CSV table of C-alpha atoms (C1' of nucleotides) in Angstrom, one decimal:
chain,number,residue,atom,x,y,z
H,1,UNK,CA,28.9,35.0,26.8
H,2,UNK,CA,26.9,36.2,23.7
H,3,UNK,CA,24.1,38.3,23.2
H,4,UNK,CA,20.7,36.4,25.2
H,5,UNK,CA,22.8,33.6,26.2
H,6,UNK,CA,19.7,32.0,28.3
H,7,UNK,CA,16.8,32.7,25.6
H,8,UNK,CA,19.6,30.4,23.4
H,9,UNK,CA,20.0,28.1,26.0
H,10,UNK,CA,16.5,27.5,26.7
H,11,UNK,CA,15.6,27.1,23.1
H,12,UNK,CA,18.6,24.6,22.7
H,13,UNK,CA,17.1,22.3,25.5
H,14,UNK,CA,13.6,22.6,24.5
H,15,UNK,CA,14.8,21.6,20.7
H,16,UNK,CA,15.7,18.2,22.4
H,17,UNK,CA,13.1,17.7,24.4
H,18,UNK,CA,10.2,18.3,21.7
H,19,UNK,CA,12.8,16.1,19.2
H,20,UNK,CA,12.9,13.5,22.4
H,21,UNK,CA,9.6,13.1,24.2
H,22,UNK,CA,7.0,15.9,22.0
H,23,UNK,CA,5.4,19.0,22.6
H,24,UNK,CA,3.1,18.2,25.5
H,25,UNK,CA,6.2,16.5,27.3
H,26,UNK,CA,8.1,19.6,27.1
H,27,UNK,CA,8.2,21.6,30.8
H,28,UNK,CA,8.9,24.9,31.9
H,29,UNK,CA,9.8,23.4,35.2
H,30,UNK,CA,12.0,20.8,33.7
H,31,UNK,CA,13.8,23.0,31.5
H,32,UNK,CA,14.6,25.8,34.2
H,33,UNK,CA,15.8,23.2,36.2
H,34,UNK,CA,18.6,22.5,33.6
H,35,UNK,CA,18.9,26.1,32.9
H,36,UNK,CA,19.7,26.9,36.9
H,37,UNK,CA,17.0,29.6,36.7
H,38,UNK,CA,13.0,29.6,37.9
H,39,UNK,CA,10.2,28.3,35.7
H,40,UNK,CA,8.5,31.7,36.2
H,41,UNK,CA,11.6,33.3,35.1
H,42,UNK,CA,11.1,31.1,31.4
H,43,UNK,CA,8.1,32.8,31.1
H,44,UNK,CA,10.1,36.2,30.7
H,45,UNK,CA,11.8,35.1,27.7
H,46,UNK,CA,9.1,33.2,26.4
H,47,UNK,CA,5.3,34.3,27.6
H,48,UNK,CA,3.4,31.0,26.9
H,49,UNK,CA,4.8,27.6,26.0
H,50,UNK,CA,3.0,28.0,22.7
H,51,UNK,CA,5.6,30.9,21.8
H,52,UNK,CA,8.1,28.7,23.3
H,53,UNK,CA,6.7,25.7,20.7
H,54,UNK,CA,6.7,28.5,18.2
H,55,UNK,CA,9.8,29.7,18.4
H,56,UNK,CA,11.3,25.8,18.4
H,57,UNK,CA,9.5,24.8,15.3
H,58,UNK,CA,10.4,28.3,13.5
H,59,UNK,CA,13.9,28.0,14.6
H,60,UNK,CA,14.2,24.4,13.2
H,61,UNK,CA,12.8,25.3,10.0
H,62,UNK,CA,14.8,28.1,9.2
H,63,UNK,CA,18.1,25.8,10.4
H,64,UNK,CA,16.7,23.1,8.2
H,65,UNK,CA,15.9,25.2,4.9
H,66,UNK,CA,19.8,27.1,5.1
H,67,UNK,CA,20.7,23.2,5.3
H,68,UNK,CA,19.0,22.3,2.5
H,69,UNK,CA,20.0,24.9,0.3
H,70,UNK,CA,23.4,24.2,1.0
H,71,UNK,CA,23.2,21.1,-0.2
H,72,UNK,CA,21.4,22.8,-3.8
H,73,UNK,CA,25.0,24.6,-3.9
H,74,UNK,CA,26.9,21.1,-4.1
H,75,UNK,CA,25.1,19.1,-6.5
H,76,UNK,CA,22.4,19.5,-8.7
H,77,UNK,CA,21.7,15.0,-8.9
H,78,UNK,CA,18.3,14.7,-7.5
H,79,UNK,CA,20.0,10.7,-6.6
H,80,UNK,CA,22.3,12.8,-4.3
H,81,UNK,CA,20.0,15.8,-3.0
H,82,UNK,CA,17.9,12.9,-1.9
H,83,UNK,CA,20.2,10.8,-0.7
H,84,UNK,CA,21.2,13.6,1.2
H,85,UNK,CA,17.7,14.7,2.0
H,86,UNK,CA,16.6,11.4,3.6
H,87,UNK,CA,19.8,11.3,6.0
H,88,UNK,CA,18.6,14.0,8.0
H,89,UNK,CA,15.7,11.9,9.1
H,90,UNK,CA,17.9,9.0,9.6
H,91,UNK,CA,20.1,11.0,11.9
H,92,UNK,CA,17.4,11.9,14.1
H,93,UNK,CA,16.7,8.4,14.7
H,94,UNK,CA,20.6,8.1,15.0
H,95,UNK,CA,21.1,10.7,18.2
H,96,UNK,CA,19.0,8.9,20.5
H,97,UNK,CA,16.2,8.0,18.8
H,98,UNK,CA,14.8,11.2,18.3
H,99,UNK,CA,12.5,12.8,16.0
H,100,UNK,CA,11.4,15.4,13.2
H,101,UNK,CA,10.6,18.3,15.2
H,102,UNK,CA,7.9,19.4,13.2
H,103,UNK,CA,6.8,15.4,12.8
H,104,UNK,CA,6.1,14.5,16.3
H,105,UNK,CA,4.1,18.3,16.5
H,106,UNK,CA,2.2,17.0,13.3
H,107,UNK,CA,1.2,14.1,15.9
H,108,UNK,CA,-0.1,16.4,18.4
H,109,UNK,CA,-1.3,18.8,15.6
H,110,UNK,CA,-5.3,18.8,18.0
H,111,UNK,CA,-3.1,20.1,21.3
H,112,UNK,CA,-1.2,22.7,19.4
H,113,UNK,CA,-1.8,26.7,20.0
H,114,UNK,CA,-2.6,28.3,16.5
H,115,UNK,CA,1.1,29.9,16.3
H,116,UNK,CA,2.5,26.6,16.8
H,117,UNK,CA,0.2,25.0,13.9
H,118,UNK,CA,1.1,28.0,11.7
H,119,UNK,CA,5.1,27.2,12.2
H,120,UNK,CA,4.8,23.6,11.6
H,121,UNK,CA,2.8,24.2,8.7
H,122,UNK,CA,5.6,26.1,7.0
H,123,UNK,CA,8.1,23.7,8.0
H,124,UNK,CA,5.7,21.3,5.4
H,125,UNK,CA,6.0,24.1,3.1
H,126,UNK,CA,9.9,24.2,3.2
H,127,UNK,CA,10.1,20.7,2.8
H,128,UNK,CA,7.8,20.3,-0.5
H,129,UNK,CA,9.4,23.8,-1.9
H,130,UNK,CA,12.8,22.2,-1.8
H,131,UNK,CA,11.4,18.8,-3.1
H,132,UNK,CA,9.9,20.0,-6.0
H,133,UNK,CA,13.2,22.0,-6.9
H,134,UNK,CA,14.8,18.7,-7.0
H,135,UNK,CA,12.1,16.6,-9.1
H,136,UNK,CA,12.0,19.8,-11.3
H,137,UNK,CA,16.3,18.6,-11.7
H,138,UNK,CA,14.8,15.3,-13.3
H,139,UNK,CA,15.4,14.7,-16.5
H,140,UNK,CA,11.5,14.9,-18.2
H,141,UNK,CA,9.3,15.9,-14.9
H,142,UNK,CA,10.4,19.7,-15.1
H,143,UNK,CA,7.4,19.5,-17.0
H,144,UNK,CA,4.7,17.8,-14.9
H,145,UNK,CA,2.1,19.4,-13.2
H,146,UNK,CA,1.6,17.4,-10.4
H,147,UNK,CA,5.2,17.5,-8.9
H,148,UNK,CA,3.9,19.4,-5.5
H,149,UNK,CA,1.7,16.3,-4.9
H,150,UNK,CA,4.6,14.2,-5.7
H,151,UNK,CA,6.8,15.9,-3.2
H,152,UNK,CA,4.3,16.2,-0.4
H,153,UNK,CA,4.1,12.2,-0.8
H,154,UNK,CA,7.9,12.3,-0.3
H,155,UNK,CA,8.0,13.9,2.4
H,156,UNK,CA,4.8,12.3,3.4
H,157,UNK,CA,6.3,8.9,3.3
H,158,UNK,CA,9.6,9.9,4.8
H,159,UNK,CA,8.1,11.2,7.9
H,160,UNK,CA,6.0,8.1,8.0
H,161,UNK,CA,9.5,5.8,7.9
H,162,UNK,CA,10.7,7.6,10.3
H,163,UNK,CA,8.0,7.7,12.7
H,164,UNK,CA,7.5,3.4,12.5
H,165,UNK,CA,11.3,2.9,12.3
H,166,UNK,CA,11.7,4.9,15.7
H,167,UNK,CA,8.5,2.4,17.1
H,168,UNK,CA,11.1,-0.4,16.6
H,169,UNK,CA,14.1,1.6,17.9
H,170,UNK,CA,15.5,0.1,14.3
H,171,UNK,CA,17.9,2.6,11.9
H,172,UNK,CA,17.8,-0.6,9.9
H,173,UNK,CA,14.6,-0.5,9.5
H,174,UNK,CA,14.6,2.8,7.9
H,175,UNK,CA,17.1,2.3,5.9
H,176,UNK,CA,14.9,-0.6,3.9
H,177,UNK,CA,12.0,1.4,3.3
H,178,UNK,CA,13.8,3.8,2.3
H,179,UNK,CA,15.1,1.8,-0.2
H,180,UNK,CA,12.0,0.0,-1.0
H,181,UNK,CA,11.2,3.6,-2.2
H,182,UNK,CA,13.3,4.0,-4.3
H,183,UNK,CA,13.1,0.7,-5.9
H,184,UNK,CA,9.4,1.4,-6.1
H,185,UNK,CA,10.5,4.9,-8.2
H,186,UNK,CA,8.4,6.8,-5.2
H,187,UNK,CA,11.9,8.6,-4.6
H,188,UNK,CA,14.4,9.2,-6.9
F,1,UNK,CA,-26.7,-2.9,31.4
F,2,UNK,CA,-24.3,-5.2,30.4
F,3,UNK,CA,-21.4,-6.9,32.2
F,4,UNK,CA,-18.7,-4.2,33.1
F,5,UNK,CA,-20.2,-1.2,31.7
F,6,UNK,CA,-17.9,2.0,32.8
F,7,UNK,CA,-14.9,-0.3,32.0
F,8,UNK,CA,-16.0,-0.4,28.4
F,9,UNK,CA,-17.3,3.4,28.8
F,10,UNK,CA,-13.5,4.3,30.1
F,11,UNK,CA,-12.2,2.7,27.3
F,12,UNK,CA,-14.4,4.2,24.9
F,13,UNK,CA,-13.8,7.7,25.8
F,14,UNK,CA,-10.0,7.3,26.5
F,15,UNK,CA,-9.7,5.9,22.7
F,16,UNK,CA,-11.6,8.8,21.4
F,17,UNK,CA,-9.0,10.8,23.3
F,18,UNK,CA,-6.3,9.2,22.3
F,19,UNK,CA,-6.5,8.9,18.3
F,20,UNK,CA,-7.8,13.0,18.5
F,21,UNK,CA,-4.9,14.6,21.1
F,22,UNK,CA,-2.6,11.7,22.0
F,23,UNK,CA,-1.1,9.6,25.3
F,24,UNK,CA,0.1,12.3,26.9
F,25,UNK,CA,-3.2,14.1,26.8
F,26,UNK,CA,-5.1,11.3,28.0
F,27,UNK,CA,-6.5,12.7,31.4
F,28,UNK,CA,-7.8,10.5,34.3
F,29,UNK,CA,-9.5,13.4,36.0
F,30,UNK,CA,-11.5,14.3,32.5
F,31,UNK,CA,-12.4,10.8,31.5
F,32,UNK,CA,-13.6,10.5,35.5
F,33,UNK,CA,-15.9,13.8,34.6
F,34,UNK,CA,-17.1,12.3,31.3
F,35,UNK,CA,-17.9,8.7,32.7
F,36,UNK,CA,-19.8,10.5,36.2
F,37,UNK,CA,-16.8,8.9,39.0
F,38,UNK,CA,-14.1,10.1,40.7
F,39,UNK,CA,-10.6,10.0,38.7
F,40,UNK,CA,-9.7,7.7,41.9
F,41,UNK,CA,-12.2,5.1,40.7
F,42,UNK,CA,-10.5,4.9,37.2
F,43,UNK,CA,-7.6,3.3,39.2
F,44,UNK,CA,-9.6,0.2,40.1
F,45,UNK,CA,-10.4,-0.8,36.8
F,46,UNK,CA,-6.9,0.4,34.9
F,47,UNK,CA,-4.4,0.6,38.3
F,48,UNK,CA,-1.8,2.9,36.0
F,49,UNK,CA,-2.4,5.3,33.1
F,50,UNK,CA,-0.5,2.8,31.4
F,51,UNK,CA,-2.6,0.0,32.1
F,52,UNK,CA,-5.7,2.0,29.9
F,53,UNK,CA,-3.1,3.2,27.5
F,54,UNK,CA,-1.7,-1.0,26.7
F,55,UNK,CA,-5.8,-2.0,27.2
F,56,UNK,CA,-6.2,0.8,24.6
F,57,UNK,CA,-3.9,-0.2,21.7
F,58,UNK,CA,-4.8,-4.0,22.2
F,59,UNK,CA,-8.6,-3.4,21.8
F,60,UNK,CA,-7.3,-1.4,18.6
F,61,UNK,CA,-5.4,-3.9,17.5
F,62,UNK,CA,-7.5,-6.9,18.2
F,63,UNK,CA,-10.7,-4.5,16.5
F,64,UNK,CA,-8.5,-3.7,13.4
F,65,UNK,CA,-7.5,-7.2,12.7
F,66,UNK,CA,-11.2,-8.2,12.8
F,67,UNK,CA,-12.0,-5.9,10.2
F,68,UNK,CA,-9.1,-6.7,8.2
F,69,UNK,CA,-9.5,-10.5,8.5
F,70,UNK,CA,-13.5,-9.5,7.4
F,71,UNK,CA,-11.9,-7.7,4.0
F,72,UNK,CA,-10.0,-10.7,3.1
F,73,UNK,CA,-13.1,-12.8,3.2
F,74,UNK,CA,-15.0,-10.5,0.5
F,75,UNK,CA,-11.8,-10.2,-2.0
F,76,UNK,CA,-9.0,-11.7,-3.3
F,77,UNK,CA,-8.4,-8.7,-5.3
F,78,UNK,CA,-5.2,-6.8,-4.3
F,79,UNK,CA,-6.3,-3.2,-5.7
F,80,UNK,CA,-9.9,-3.7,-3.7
F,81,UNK,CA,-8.0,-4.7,-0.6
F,82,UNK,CA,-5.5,-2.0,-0.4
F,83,UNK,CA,-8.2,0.6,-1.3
F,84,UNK,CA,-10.4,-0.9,1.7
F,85,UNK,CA,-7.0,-0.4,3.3
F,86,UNK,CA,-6.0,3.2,2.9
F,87,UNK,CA,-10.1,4.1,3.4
F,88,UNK,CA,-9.3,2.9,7.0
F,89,UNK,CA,-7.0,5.3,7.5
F,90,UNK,CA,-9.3,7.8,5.7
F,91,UNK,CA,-11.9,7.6,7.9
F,92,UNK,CA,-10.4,8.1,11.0
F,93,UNK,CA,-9.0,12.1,9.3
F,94,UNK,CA,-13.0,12.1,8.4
F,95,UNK,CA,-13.7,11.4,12.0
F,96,UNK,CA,-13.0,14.5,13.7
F,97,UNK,CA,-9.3,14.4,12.2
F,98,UNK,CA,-8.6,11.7,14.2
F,99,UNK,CA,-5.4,9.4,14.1
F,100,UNK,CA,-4.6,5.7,13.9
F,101,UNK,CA,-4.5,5.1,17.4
F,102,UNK,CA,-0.6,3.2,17.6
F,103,UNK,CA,0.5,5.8,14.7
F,104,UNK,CA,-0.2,9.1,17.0
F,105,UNK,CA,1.4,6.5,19.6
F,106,UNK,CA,4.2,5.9,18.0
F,107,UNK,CA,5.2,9.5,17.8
F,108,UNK,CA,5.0,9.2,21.5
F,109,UNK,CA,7.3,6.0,21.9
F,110,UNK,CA,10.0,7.7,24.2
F,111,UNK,CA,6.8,8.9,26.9
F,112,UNK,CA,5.3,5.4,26.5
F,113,UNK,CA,5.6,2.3,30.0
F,114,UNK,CA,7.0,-0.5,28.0
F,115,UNK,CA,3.5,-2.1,28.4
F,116,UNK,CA,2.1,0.3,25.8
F,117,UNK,CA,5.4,0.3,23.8
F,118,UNK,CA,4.5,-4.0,23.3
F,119,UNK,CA,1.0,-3.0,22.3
F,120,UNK,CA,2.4,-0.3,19.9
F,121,UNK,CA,4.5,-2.8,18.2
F,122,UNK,CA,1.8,-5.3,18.1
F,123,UNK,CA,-0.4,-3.3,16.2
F,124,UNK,CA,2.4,-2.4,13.7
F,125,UNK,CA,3.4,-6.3,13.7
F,126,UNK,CA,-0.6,-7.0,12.7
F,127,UNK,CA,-0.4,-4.5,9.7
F,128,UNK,CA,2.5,-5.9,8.1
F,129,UNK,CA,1.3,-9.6,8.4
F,130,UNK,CA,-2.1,-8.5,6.7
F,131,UNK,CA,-0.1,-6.3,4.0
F,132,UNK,CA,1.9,-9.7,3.2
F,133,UNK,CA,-1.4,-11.7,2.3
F,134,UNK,CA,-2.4,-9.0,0.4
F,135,UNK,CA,0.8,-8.5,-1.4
F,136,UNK,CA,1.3,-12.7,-1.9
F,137,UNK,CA,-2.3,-12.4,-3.6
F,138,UNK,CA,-0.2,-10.3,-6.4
F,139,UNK,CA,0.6,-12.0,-10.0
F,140,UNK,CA,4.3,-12.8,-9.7
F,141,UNK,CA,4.9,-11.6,-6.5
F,142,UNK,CA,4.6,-14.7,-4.2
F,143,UNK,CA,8.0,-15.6,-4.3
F,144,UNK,CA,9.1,-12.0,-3.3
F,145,UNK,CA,11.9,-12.4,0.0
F,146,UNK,CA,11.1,-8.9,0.2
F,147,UNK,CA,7.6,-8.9,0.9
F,148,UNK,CA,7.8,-8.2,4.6
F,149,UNK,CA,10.2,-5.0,3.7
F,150,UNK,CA,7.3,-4.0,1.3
F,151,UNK,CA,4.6,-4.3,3.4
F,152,UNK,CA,6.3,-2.3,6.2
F,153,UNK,CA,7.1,0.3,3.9
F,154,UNK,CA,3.5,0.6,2.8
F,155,UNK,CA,2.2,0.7,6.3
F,156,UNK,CA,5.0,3.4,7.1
F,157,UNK,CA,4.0,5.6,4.1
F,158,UNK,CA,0.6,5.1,5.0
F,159,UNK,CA,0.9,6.2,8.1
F,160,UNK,CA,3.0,9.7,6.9
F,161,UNK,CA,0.4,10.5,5.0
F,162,UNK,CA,-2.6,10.4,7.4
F,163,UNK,CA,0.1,12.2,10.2
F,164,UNK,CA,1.2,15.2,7.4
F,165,UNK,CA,-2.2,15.2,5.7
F,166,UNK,CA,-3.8,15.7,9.4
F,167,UNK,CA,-1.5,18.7,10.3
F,168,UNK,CA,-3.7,20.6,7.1
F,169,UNK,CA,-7.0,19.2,8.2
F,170,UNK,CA,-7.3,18.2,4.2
F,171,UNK,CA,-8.3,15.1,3.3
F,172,UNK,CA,-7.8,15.8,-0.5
F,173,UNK,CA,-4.1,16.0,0.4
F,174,UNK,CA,-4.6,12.1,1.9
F,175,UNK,CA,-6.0,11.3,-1.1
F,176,UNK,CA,-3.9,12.4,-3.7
F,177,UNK,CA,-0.9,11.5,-1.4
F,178,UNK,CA,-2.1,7.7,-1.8
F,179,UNK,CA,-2.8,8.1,-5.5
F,180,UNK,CA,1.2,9.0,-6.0
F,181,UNK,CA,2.1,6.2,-3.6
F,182,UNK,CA,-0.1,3.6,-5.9
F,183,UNK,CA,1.0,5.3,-9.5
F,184,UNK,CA,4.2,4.9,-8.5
F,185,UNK,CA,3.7,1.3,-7.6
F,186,UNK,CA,4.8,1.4,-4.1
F,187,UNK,CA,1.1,0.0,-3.1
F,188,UNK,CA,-1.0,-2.1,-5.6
A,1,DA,C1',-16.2,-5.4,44.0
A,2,DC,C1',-16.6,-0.6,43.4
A,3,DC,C1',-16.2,4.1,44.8
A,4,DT,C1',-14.6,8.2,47.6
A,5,DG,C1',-11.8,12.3,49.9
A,6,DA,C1',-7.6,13.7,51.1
A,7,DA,C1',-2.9,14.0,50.4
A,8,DC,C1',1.4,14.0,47.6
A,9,DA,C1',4.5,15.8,44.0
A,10,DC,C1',3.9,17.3,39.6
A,11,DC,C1',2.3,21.0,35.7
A,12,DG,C1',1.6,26.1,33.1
A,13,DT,C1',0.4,30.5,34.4
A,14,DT,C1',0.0,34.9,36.9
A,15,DC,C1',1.4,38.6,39.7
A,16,DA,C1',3.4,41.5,43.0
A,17,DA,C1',7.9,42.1,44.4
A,18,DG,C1',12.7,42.4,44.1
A,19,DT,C1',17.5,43.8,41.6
P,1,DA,C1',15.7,43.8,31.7
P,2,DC,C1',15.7,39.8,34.3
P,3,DC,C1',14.6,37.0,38.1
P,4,DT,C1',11.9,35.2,42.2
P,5,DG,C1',8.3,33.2,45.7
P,6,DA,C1',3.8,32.4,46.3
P,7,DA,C1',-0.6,31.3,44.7
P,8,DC,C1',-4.0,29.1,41.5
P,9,DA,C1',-6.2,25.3,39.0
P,10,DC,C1',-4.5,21.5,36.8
P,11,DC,C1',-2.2,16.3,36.6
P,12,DG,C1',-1.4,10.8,38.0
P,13,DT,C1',-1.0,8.2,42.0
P,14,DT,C1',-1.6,6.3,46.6
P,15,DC,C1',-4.2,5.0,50.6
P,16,DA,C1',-7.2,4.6,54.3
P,17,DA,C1',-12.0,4.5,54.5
P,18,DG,C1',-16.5,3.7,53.1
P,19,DT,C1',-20.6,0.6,50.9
DNA sequence: ACCTGAACACCGTTCAAGT
DNA sequence: ACCTGAACACCGTTCAAGT
């Protein structure tokens, strides 16, 4: 009923899909089948399944930064914010098992078009922007230099829980290395 | 020459394939081009794309314990055989930017036949066994219950960091990645 | 035992054609 | 602007047929 209902629609099924099964498993076929419309009529809104993949992973970041920052406007405990931070990975696993959008693209990084490699770069970028706001919160490591490597290896290990947790089909799972992390002082 | 030469060929080329572009790029009809046959022939030594992918991670697996069993024979020294640990994972970014075999797997679970899925979990089962020596070898830490949730949360991070380090095609970013994990005592 | 050609139902993409 | 049918070169798989 809105303004480009099926470009939406077609974007919100893809976002599952790539979540679900990955970039390369994603199918214009498939998807205009669930849409009602042609696969050649897909290619209207989208030219190439790269803009397609594109247009998914920019989409997700910009949902997942306005998330993020949200949660910056609540509380300023980098315990919480990362509390908080780590629960949107464990409710991917939670809704069917699914994952990072830009994690499983990361996986297929050598198949990817260029514009799909650019967008899930940035998504990297959000991540470890908004990380090192947080560490910067700590008490005593506003200070350090290093705290971009020490958010990439948050968000590396994060994405790395999640990916081996989902291999076992096992939210417990995640939730202990999680933990392990934080006993290890890795996260805060 | 030997005994079953394009069987071992296949399986050469399709694990090349796999740790640089995945399961789901794996290509009968291009591996059939590489090796000289028909993509039909491919069927009589692996009946179901499946049956190369499960052959694949096995042969990783069985290949990766080898090596790791070998490491253990030439140290005792938990630093050394974490180091020799995290350079496997190195060298396969070095190689071409490949992946761990089972980790770019993994990110494929929900495309995977249930044989592979066994095979995937295998490998990941091997890791943690191998991380639990190692970590027993630690002063104090033999009497840990928690070794097991340690060891998979080393492989998971471990595995994070070669997926998110490979999306920049930077090995430096690998590196330093690790060096945060071991400063902050998640790895020896 | 090992390989092949032909067929099947899939895939992304293109394009001329419709409204 | 949005959609379609038909064609193209891909894909895994099957199967009858060859050696």
């Amino acid at each position: 009923m809105a303004i480009s209902d099926t470009k939406e629609i077609i974007m919100g099924i893809g976002r599952a899909r790539v979540q679900a099964l990955g970039y390369n498993a994603l199918s214009f076929r498939e998807i205009a089948k669930e849409v009602g419309i042609k696969s050649a009529s897909i290619h209207h809104h989208f030219p190439t399944k790269g803009d397609l993949g594109a247009a998914l992973a920019r989409r997700y970041t910009e949902d997942g930064v306005n998330y993020l920052e949200g949660l910056l406007a609540k509380s300023q405990d980098p315990k919480v914010l990362i509390k908080s931070y780590t629960d949107i990975f464990r409710s991917a696993l939670v809704n069917d098992n699914r994952m990072c959008l830009c994690g499983i693209m990361a996986a297929e990084y050598q198949d990817l078009p260029d514009n799909v490699r650019t967008e899930v770069n940035a998504f990297t970028d959000a991540n470890v922007k908004w990380l090192i706001t947080v560490l910067s919160l700590q008490q005593g490591q506003s200070e350090a230099p290093n705290l971009r490597q020490k958010a990439l290896a948050i968000f590396s290990a994060v994405e790395g829980a999640q990916l081996v947790s989902r291999g076992r089909n096992d939210i417990a799972l995640f939730d202990r290395t999680v933990e392990v992390y934080r006993v290890a002082g890795l996260i805060p």
